[in-house]
Coordinates of C-alpha atoms in Angstrom, one line a residue:
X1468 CA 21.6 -34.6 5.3
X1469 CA 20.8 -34.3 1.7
X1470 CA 21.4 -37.4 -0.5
X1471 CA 24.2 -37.0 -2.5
X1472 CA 23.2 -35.6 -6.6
X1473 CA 23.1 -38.4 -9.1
X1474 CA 25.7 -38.3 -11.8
X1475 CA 25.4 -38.2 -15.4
X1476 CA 28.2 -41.4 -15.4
X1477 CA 26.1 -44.0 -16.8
X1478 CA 27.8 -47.0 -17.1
X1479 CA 27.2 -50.2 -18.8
X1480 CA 27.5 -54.1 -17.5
X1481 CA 28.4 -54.9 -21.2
X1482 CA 32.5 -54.1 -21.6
X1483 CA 31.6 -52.6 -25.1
X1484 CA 28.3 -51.7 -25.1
X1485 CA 28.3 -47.6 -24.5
X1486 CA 24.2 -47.4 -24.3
X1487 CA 24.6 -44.9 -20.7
X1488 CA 27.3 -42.5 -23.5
X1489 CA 24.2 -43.0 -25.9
X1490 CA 21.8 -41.8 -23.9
X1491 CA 23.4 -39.0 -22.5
X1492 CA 24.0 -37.7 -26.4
X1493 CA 20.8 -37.9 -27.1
X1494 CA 19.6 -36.1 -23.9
X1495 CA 22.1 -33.4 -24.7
X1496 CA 20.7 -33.4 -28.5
X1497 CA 17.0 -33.3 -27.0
X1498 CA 18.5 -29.9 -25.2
X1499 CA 19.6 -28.5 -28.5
X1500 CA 16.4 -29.0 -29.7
X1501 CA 14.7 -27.3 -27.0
X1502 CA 16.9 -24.4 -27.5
X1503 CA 16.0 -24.2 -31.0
X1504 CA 12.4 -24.1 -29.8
X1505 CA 12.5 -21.6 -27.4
X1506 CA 14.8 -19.3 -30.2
X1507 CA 11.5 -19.8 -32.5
X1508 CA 9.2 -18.6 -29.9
X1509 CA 10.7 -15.8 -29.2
X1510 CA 11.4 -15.2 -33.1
X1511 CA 8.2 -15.1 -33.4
X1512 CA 7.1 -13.1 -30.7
X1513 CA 9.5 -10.6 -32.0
X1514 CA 7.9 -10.9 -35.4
X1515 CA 4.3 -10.3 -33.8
X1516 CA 5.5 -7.4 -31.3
X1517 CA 6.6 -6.2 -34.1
X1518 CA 3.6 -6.0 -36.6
X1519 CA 1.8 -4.9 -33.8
X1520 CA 3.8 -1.9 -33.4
X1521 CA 3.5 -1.1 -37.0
X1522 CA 0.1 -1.2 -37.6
X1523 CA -0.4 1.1 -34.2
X1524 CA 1.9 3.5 -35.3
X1525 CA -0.4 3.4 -38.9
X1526 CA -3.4 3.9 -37.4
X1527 CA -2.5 6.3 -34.9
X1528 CA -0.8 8.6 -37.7
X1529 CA -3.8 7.6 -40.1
X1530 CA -6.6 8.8 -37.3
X1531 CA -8.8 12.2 -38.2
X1532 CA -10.0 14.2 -35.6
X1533 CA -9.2 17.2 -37.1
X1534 CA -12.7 18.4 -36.9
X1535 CA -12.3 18.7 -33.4
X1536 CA -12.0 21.5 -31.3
X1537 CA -10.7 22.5 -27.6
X1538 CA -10.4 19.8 -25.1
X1539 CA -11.8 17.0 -26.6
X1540 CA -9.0 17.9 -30.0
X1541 CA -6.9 17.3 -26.9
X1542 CA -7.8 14.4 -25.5
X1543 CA -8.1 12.5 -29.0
X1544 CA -4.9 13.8 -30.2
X1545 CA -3.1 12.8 -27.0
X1546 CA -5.0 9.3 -27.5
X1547 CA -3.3 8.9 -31.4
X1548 CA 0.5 10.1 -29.9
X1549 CA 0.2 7.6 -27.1
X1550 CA -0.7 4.5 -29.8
X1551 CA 2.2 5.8 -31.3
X1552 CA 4.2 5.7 -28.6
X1553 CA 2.8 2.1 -27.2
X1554 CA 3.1 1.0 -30.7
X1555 CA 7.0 2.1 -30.3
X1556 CA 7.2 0.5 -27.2
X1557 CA 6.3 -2.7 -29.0
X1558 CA 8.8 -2.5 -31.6
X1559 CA 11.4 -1.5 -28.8
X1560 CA 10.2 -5.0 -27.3
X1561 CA 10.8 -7.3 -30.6
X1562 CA 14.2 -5.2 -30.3
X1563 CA 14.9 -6.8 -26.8
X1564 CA 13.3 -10.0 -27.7
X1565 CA 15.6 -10.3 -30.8
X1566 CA 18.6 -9.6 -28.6
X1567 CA 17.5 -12.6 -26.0
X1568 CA 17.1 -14.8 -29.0
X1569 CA 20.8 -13.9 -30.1
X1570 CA 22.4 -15.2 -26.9
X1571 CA 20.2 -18.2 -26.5
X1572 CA 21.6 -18.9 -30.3
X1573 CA 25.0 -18.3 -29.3
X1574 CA 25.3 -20.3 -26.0
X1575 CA 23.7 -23.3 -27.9
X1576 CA 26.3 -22.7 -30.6
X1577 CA 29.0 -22.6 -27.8
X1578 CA 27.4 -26.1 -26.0
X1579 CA 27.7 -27.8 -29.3
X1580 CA 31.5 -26.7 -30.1
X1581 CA 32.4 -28.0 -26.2
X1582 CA 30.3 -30.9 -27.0
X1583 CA 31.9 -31.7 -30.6
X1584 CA 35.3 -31.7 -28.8
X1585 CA 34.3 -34.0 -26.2
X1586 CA 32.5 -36.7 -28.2
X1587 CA 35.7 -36.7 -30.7
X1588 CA 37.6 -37.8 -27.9
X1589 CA 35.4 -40.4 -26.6
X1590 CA 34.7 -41.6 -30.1
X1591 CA 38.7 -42.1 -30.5
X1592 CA 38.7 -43.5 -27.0
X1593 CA 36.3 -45.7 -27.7
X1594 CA 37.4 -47.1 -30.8
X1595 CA 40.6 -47.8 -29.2
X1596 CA 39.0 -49.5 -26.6
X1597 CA 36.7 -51.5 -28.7
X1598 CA 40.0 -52.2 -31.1
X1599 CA 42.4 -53.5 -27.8
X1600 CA 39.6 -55.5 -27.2
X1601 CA 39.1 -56.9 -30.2
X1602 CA 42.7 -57.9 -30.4
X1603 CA 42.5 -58.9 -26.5
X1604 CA 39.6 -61.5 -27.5
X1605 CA 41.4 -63.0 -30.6
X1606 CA 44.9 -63.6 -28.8
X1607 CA 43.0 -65.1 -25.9
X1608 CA 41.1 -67.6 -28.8
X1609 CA 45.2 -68.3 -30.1
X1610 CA 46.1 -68.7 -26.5
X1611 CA 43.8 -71.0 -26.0
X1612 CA 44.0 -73.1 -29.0
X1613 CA 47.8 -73.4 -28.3
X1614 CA 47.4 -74.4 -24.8
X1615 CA 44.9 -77.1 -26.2
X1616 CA 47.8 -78.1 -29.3
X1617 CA 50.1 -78.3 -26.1
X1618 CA 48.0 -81.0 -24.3
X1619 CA 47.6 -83.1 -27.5
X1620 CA 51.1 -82.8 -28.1
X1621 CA 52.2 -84.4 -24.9
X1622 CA 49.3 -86.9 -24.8
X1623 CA 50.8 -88.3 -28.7
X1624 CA 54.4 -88.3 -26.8
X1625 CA 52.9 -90.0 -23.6
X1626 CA 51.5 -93.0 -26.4
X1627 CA 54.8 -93.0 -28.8
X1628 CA 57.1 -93.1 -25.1
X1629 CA 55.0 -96.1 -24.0
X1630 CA 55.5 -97.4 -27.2
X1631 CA 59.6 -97.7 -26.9
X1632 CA 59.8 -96.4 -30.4
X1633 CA 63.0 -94.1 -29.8
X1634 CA 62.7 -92.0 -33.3
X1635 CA 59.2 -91.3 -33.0
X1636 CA 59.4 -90.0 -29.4
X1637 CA 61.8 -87.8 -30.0
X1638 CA 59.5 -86.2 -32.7
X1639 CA 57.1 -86.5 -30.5
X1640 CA 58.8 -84.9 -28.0
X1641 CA 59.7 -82.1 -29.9
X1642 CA 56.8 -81.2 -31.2
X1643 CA 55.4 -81.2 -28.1
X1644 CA 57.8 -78.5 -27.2
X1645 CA 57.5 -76.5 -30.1
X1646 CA 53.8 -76.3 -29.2
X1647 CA 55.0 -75.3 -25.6
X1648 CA 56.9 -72.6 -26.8
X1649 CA 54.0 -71.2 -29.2
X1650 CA 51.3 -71.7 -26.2
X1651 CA 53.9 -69.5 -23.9
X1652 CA 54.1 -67.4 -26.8
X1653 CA 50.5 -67.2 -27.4
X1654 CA 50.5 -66.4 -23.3
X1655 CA 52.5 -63.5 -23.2
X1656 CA 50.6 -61.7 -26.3
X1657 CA 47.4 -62.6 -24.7
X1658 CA 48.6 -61.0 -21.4
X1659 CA 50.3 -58.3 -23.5
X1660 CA 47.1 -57.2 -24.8
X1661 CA 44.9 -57.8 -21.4
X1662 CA 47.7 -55.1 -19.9
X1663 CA 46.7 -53.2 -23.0
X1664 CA 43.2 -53.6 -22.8
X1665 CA 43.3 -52.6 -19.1
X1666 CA 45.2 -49.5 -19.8
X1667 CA 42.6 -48.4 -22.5
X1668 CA 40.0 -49.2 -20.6
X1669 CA 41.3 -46.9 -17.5
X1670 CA 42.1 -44.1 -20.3
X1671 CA 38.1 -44.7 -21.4
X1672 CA 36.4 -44.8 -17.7
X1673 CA 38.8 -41.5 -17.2
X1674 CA 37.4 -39.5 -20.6
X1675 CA 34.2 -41.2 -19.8
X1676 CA 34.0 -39.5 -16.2
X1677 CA 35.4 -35.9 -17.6
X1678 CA 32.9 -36.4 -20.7
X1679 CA 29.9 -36.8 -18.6
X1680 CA 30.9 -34.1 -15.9
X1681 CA 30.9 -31.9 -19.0
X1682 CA 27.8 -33.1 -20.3
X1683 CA 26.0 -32.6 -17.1
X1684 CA 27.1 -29.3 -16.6
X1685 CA 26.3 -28.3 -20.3
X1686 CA 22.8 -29.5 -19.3
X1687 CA 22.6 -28.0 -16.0
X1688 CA 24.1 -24.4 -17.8
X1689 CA 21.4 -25.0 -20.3
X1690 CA 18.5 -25.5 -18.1
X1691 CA 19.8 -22.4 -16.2
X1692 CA 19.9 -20.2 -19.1
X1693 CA 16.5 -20.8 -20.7
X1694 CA 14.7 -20.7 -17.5
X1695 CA 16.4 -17.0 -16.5
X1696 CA 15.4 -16.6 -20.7
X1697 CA 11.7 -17.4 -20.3
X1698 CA 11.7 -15.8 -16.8
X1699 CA 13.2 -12.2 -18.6
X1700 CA 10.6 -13.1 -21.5
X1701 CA 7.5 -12.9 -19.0
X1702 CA 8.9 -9.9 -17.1
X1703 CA 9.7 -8.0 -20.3
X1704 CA 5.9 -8.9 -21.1
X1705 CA 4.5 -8.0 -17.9
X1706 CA 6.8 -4.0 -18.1
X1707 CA 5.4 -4.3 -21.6
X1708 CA 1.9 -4.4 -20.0
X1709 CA 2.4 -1.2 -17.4
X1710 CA 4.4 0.2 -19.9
X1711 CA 1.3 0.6 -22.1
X1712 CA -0.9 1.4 -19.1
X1713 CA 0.9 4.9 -18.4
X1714 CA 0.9 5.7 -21.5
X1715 CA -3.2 4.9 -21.7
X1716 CA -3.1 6.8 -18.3
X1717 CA -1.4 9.9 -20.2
X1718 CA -4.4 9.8 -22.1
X1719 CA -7.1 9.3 -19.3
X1720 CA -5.4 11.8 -17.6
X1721 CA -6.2 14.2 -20.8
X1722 CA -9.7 12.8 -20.9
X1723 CA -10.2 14.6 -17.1
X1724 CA -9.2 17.9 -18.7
X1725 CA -12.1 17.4 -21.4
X1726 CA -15.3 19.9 -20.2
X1727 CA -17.9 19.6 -22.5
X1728 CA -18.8 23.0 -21.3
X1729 CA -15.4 24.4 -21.8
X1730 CA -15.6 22.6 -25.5
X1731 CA -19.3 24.3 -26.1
X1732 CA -18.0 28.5 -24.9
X1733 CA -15.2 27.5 -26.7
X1734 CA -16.9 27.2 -30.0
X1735 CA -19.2 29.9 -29.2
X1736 CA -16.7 32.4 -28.8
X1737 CA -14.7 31.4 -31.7
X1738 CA -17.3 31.3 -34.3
X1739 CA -19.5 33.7 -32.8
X1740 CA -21.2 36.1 -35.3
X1741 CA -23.6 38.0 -33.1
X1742 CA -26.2 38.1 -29.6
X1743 CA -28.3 39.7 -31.1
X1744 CA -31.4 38.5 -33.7
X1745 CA -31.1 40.9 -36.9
X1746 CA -33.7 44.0 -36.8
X1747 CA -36.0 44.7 -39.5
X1748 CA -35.6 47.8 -41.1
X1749 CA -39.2 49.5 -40.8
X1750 CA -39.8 51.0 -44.3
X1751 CA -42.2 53.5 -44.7
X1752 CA -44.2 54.5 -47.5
X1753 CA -46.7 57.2 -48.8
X1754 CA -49.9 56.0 -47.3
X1755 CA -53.4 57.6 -47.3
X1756 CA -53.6 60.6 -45.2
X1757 CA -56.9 59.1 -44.3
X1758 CA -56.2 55.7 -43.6
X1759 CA -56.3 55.3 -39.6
X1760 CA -54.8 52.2 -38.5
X1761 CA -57.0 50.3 -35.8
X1762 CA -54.8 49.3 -32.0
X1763 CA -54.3 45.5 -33.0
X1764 CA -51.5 43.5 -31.4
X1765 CA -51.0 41.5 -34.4
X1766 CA -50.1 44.3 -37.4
X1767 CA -49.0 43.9 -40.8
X1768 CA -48.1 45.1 -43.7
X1769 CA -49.5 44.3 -47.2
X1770 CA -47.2 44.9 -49.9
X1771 CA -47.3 44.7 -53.1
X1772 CA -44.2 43.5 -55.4
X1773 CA -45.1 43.8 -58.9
X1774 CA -48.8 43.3 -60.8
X1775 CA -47.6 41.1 -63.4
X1776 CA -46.3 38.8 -61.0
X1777 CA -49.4 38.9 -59.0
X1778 CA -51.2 38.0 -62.0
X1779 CA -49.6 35.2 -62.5
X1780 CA -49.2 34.2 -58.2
X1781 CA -53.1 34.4 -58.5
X1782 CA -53.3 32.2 -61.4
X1783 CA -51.0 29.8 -60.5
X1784 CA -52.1 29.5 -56.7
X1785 CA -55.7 30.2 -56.3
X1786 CA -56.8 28.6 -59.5
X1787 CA -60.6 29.0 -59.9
X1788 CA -62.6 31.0 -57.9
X1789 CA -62.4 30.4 -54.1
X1790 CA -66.4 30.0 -53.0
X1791 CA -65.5 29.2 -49.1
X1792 CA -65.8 33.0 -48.0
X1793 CA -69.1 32.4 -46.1
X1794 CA -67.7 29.3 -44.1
X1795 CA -65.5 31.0 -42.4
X1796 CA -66.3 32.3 -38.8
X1797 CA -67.2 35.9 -38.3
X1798 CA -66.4 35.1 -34.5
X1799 CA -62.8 33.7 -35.0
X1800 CA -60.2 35.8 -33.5
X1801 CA -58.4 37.6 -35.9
X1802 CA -55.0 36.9 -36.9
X1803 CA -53.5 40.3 -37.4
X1804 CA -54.3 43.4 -39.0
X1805 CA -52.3 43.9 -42.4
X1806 CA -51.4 46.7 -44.7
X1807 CA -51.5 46.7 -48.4
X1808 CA -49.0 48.2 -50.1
X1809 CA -46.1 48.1 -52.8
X1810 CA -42.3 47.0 -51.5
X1811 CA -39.7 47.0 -54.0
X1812 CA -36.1 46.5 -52.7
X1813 CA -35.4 48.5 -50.2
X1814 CA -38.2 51.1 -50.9
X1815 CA -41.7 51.5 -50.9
X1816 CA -43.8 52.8 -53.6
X1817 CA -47.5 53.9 -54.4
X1818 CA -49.5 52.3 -56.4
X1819 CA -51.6 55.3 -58.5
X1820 CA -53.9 52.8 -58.9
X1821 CA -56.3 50.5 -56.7
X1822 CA -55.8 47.0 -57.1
X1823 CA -58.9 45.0 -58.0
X1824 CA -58.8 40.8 -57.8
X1825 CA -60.4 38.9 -60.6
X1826 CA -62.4 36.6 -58.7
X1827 CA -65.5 37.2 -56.7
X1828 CA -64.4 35.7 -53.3
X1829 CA -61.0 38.1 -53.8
X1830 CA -61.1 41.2 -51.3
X1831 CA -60.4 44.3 -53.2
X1832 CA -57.9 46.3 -51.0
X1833 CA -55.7 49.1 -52.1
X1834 CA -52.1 50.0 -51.4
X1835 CA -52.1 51.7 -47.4
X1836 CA -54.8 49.6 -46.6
X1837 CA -55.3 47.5 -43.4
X1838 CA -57.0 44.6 -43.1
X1839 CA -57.8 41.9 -40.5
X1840 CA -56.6 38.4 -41.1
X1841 CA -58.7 36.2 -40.1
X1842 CA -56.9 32.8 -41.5
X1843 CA -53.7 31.8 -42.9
X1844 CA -54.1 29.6 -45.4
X1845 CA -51.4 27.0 -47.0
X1846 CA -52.0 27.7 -50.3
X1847 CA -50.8 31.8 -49.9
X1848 CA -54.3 32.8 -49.8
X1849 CA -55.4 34.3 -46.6
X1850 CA -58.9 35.3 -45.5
X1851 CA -58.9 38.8 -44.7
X1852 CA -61.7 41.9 -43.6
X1853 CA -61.6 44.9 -44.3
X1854 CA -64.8 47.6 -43.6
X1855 CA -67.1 44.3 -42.7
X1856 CA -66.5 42.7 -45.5
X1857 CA -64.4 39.3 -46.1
X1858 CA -62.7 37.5 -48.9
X1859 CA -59.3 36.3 -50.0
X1860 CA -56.4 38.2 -50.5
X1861 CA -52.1 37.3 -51.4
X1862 CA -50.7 36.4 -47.7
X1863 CA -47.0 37.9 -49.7
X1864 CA -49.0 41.2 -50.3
X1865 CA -49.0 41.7 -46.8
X1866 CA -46.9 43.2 -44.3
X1867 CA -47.2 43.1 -40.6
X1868 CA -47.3 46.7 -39.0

């Protein structure tokens, strides 16, 4: 079978030496301690689960995403409630952890009022021991020295007898009783107090015995109680941890439901202005009843805003005189075929005039007339023909037809 448990009865060889009672005292102390460690950790676990919750909860309520539209909106805004709620979680956690620390601080509060009662009594129990034995030790020392007067005393009398001196035996003699009587005397307290002693020391072993059954099951209660503590810590860590993965799931689960295609009609249809490209109004104008527009698959028409300003377009863009009119290529393929004409607004006017460049490399052209581009150039002035000839005329003036 199994060996029988060890007790917590330490005893000592030494009759007033209480080193096994020591130990155990400190052992129980030690336990206190550890208590108070294990109330700090989770203190501040609590304090931490607790920050942490805060701070989730401010960033989640402090998150944007209000740009966002449709399912993605969704998903975000389903991510910042479940922060929320994990940071809640958290807090609810320090709650629980605060309320483990509270009983750990009350059953250590409870060991040491059992344990304050106990050691009172063994401190009076000892002191009475320590006290009877004390008093034991010093009638045994009187008891002795009495029983050492008694054998002086009746070796003197054994010398004065021999000596046939009558007076001085009898002195003799009756000191030597006296010193009987006080050594029998002496005997009886000294056996007085061993009874005493004996009965103290019986009263001690017993408060002793009950002391350190108490002790040990204070320590075995308190080893119990923070390893079912620590245990509850780690499982309340580890429902902390799938806690906080359903609530991420909530929001993985809202993440499926997020179609970027569903996300892209969805704008479309809500901020949709139109299908269709804007059509330009064709405006028509008072042209030459002679003009005859040449098939081209590139028409234009050249308008004409107002003369002043062209005046000042030609100045300010063509500068001097352009003199590359013969470099061009009579073969390259024509650009388009433009119109020249006046646009203001919405309507179109006549010019009663013809419109004559300055320059010599300028094509004179007049309002109805078509021309061919054959280049566009960057600077607004394009390289047109009209009737074979070629020169450079205001790419604004014209007008596709």
């Amino acid at each position: 079978g199994l060996p029988p448990p060890l007790s917590f009865c330490l005893q000592c060889k030494e009759f007033t030496f209480h080193t096994g009672y020591e130990v155990l005292i400190q052992r129980l102390l030690d336990g206190r301690k550890m208590c108070k460690d294990v109330e700090d950790l989770l203190k501040q676990r609590a304090q931490a689960e607790e920050r942490y919750g805060k701070e989730l909860i401010q960033i989640a309520r402090k998150a944007g995403g209000q740009t966002e539209i449709n399912t993605l909106k969704a998903a975000f805004e389903t991510l910042k409630q479940q922060i929320e709620s994990v940071g809640n979680s958290h807090i609810q956690l320090a709650v629980m952890l605060k309320d483990e620390l509270k009983g750990i601080e009350e059953f250590r509060e409870r060991q040491k009022e059992q344990r304050k009662k106990y050691e009172s009594a063994m401190e009076r129990i000892q002191k009475s021991k320590l006290s009877h034995y004390k008093k034991t030790m010093e009638s045994k020392k009187t008891y002795e020295q009495k029983c050492k007067e008694v054998d002086e005393a009746e070796q003197s009398f054994e010398r004065i007898s021999a000596s046939g001196n009558q007076k001085h035996t009898e002195k003799s003699q009756n000191k030597a009783k006296q010193c009987r009587d006080a050594a029998n005397e002496a005997e009886n307290v000294y056996k007085q107090n061993i009874e005493q002693l004996d009965k103290v020391r019986t009263e001690w072993e017993q408060e002793h015995i009950k002391t350190c059954e108490v002790f040990q099951l204070q320590e075995c209660d308190r080893i119990t109680i923070l390893r079912n503590s620590l245990w509850v810590h780690c499982n309340q860590l580890s429902m902390q941890c799938v806690k906080d993965d359903e609530l991420y799931e909530e929001v993985r689960v809202s993440l499926e439901n997020c179609v970027v295609e569903s996300d892209m009609d969805y704008f479309i249809k809500t901020k949709m202005t139109g299908t269709q490209p804007p059509v330009l109004q064709q405006m028509e104008g008072r042209l030459s009843q002679t003009a005859e527009l040449k098939e081209c698959s590139y028409p234009v028409l050249f308008t004409h805003l107002s003369l002043p300003w062209f005046c000042r377009f030609s100045g300010l863009l063509h500068g001097s005189s352009k003199n590359n009119t013969e470099s061009a290529t009579p073969s390259a393929p024509p650009l388009g075929i433009y119109m020249f004409g006046s646009s203001c607004a919405l309507r179109l006017t006549t010019f009663p005039f013809p419109v004559s460049f300055q320059n010599m490399d300028e094509l004179d052209i007049s309002e109805g007339d078509i021309v061919v581009v054959i280049e566009e150039n960057e600077d607004g002035w394009w390289t047109a023909e009209r009737n074979g000839q070629r020169g450079f005329v205001p790419g604004s003036y014209l007008k596709k037809l």
